[in-house]
PDB file of C-alpha atoms in Angstrom:
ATOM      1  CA  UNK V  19      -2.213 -28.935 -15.094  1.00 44.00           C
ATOM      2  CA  UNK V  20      -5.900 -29.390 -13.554  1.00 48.00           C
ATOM      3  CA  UNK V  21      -7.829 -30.301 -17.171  1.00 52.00           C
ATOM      4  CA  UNK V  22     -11.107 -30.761 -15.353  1.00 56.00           C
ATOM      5  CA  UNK V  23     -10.786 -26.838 -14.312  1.00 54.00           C
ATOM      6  CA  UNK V  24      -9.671 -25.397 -17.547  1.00 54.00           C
ATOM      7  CA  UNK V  25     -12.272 -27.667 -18.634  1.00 59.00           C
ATOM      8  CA  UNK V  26     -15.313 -26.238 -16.732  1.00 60.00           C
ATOM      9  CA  UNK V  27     -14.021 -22.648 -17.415  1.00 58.00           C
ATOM     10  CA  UNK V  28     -14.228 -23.433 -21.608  1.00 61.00           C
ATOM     11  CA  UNK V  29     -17.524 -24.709 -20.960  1.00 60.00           C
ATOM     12  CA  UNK V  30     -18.784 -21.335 -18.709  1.00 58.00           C
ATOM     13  CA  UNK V  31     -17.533 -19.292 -21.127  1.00 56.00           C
ATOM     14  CA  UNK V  32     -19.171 -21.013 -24.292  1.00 54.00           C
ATOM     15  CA  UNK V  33     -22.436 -20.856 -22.070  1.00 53.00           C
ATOM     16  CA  UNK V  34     -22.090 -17.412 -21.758  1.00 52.00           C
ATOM     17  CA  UNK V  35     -21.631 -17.781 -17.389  1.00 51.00           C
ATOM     18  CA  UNK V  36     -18.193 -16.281 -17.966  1.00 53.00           C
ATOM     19  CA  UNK V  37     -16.601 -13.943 -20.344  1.00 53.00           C
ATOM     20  CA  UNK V  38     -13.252 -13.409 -21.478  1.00 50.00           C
ATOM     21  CA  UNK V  39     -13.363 -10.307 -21.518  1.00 53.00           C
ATOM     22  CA  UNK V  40     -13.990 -10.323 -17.766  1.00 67.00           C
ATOM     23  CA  UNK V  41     -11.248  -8.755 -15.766  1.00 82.00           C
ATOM     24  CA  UNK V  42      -9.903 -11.413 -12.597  1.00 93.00           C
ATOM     25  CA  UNK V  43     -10.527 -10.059  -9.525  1.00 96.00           C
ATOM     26  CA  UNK V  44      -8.165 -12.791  -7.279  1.00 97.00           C
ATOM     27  CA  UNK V  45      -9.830 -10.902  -3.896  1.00 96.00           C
ATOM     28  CA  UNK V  46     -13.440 -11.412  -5.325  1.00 95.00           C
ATOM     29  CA  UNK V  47     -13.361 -14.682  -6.699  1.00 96.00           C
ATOM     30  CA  UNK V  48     -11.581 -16.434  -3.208  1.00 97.00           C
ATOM     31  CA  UNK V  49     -14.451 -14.407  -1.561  1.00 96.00           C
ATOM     32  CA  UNK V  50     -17.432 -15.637  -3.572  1.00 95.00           C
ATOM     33  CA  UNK V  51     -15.703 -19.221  -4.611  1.00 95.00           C
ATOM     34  CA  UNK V  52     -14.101 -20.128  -1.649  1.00 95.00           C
ATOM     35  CA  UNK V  53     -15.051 -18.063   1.145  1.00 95.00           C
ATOM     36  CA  UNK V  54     -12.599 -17.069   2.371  1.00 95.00           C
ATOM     37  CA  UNK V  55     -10.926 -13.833   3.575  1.00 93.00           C
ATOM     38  CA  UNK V  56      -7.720 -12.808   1.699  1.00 96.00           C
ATOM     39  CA  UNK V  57      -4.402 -11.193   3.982  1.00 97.00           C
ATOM     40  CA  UNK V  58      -2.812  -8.757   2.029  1.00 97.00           C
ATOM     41  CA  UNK V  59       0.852  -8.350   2.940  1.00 97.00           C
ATOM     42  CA  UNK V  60       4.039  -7.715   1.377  1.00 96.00           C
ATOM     43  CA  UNK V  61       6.772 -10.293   0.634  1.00 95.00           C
ATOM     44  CA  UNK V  62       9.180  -8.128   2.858  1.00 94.00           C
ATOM     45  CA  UNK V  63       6.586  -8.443   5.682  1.00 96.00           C
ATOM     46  CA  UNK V  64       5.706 -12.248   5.427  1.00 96.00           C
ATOM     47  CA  UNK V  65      10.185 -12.632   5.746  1.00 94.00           C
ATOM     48  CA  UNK V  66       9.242 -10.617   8.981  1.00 93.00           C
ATOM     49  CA  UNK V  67      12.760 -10.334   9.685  1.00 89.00           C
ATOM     50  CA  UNK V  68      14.620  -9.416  13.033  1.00 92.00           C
ATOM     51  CA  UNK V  69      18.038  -7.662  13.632  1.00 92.00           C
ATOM     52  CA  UNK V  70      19.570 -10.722  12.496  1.00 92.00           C
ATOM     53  CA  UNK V  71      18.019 -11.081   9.287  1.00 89.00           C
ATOM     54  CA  UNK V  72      16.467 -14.631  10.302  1.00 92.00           C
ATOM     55  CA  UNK V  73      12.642 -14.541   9.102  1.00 92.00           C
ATOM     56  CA  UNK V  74       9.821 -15.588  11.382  1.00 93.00           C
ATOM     57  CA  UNK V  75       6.314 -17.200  11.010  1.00 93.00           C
ATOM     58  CA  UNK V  76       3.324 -15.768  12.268  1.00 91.00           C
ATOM     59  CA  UNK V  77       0.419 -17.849  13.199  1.00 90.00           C
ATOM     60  CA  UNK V  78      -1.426 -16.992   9.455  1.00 89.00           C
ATOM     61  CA  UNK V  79       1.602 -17.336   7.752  1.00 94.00           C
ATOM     62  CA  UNK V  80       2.392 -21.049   9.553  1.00 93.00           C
ATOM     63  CA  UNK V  81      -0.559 -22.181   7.736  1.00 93.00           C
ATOM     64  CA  UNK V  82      -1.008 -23.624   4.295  1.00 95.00           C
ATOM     65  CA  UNK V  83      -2.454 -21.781   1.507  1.00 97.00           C
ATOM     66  CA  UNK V  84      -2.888 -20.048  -2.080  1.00 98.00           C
ATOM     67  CA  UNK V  85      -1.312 -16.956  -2.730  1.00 97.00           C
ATOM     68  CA  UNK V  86      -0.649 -14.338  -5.664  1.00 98.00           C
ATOM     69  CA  UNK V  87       2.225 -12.445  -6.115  1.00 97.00           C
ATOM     70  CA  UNK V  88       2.208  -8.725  -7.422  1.00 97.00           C
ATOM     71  CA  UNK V  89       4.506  -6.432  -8.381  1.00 96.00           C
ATOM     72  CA  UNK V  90       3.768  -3.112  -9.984  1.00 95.00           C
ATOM     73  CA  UNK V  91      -0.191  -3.763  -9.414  1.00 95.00           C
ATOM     74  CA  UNK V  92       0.197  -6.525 -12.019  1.00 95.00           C
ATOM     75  CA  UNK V  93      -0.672 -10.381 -11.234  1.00 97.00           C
ATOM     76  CA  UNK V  94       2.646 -12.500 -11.242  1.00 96.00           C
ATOM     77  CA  UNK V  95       1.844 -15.800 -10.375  1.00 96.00           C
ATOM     78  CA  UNK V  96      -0.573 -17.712  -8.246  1.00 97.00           C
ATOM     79  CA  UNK V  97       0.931 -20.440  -6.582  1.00 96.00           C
ATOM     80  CA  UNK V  98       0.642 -22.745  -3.404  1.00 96.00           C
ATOM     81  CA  UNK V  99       2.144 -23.420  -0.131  1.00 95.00           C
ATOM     82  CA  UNK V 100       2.014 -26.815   1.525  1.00 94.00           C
ATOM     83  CA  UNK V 101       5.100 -27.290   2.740  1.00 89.00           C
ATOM     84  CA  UNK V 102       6.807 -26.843   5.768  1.00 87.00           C
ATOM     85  CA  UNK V 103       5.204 -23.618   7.734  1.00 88.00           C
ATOM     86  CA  UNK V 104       3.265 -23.364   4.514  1.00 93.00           C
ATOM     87  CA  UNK V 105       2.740 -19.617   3.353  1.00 96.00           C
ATOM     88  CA  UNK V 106       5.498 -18.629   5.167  1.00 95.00           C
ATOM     89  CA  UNK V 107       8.187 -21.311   4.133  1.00 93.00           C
ATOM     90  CA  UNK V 108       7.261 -20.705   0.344  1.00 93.00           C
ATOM     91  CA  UNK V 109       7.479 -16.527   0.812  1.00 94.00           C
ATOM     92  CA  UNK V 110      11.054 -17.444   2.607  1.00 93.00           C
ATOM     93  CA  UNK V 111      12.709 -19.265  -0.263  1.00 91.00           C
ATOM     94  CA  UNK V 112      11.367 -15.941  -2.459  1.00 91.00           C
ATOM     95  CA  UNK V 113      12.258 -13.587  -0.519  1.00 92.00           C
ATOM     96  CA  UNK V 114      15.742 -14.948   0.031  1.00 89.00           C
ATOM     97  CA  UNK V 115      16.205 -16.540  -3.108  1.00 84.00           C
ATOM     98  CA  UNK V 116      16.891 -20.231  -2.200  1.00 75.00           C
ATOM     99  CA  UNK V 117      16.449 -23.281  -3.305  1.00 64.00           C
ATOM    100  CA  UNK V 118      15.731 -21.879  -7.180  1.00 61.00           C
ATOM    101  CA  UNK V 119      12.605 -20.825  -6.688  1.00 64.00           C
ATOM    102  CA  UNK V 120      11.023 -18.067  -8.846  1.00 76.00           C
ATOM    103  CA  UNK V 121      14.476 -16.769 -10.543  1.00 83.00           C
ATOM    104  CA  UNK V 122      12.270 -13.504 -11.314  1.00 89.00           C
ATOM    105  CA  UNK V 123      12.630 -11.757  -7.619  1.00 90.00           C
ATOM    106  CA  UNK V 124      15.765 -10.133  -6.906  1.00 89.00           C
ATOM    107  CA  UNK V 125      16.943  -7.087  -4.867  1.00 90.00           C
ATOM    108  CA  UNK V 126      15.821  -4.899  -6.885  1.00 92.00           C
ATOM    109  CA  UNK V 127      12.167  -5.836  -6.470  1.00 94.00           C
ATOM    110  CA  UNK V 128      11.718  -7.789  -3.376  1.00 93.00           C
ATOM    111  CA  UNK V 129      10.888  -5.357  -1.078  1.00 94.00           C
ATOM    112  CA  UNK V 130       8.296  -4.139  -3.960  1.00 96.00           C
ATOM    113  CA  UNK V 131       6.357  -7.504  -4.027  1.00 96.00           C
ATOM    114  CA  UNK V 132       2.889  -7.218  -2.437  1.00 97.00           C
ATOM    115  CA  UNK V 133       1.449 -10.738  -1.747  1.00 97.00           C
ATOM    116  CA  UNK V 134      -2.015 -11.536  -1.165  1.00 98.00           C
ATOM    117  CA  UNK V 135      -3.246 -15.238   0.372  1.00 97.00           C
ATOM    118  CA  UNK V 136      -5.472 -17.461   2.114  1.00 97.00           C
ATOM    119  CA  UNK V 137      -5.451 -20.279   4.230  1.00 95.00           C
ATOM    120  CA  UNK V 138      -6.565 -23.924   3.326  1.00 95.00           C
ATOM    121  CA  UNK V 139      -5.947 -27.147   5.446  1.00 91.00           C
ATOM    122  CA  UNK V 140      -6.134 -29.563   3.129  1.00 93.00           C
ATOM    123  CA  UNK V 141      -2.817 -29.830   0.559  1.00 94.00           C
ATOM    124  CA  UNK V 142      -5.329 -31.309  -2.137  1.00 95.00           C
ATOM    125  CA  UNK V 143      -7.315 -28.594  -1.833  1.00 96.00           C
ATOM    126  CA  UNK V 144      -4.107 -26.054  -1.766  1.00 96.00           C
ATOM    127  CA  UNK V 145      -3.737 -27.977  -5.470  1.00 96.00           C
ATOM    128  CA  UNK V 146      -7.101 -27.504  -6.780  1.00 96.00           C
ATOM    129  CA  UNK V 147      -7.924 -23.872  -5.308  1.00 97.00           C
ATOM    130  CA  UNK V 148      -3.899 -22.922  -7.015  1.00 96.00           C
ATOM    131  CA  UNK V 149      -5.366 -24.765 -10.309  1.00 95.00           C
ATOM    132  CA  UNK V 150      -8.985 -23.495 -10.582  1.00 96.00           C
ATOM    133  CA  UNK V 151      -7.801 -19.615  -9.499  1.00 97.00           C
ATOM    134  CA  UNK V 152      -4.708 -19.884 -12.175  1.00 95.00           C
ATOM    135  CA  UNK V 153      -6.934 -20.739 -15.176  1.00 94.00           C
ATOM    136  CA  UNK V 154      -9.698 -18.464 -14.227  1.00 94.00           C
ATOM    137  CA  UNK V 155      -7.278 -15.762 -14.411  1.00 95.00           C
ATOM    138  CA  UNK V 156      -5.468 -17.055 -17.597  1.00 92.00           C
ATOM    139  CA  UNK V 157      -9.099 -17.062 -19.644  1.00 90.00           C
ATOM    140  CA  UNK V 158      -9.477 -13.403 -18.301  1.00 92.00           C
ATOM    141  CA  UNK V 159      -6.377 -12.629 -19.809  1.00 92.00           C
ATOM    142  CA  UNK V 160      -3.870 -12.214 -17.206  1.00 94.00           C
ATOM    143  CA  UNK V 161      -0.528 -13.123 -18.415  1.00 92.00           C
ATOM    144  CA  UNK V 162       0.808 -14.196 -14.951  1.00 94.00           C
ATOM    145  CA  UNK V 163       4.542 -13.602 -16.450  1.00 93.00           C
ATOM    146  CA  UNK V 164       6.440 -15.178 -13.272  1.00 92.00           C
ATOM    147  CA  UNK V 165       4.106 -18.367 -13.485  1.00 88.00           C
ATOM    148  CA  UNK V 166       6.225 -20.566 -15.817  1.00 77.00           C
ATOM    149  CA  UNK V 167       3.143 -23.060 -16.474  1.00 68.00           C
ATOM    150  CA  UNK V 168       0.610 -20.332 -17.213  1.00 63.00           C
ATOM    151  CA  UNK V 169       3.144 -17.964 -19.123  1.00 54.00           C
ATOM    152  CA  UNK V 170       4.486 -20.377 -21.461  1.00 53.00           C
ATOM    153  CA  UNK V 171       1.061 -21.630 -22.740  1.00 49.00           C
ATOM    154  CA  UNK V 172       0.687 -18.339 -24.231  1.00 46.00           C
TER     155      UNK V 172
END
C-alpha cells in the first residue's frame, strides 16, 4: 500500500482541499492530476479477438498503464499494467481468465466490462498513479469490490 498517498489524502481532507463526500471522477482526476487523456474501451474490445479467438494488441493497448474496470456503471478496481504488452497483456489474462487473475470476471459478465485507461512509461510511475488514484477513490467512498486490497480494508 502507498502510505505517503493515503497519507496526503488524510491530510487534504482535514484541511478542507478534499471532501469525503466528494464523488471520484477517475476521467477528471487523470485529466487534471496527470494529464493525461483516458481511452475508454471495453474488456471484449481490448481481447480484440479474430476468427480464431487469439487476442491482439493495438499500439495503445501495447503500452503500459493504469486502468479501471467497470461493470454496471460501478468502479471495480483500479489496477496497473506493466507487464508484457502492458494494458493489453493484463486485459488478456481477464478477459480469458488465466493465470488467477481477478476470479470476479466470468462469462457471464465479460463482455459487460467497460474499461477505461491511460498510458504511462515509467513502471514506478504505473505504481504510484495505481496507488494515489485507488485511495483517492476509496476516501470518496467507492467500494472498488473486485480490488481485493481496497475492498477488504473496509
Amino acid at each position: 500500500k502507498n502510505i505517503t498517498a493515503t497519507v496526503v489524502l488524510e491530510k487534504q481532507m482535514r484541511m478542507g482541499i478534499m471532501s469525503d463526500k466528494e464523488k471520484f471522477d477517475f476521467e477528471k482526476v487523470v485529466l487534471d492530476d496527470f494529464k493525461a487523456t483516458i481511452v475508454k474501451s471495453t474488456l471484449k474490445d481490448i481481447f480484440n479477438a479474430d476468427k480464431e479467438g487469439k487476442g491482439h494488441s493495438t499500439k495503445s493497448t501495447r503500452g503500459r498503464g493504469v486502468y479501471a474496470l467497470f461493470y454496471e456503471n460501478e468502479l471495480m478496481k483500479i489496477g496497473r499494467a506493466i507487464t508484457g504488452s502492458g494494458i493489453f497483456t493484463r486485459m488478456s489474462q481477464y478477459y480469458r481468465q488465466k493465470d488467477g487473475k481477478l476470479d470476479y470476471i466470468d462469462d457471464t459478465n465479460k463482455d459487460k466490462i467497460v474499461v477505461w485507461y491511460f498510458n504511462l512509461v515509467n513502471a514506478k510511475d504505473c505504481w504510484a498513479a495505481e496507488k494515489y488514484l485507488q485511495a483517492k477513490a476509496y476516501y470518496a467512498g467507492e467500494k472498488m469490490e473486485w480490488d481485493d486490497e481496497v475492498s477488504s480494508n473496509s
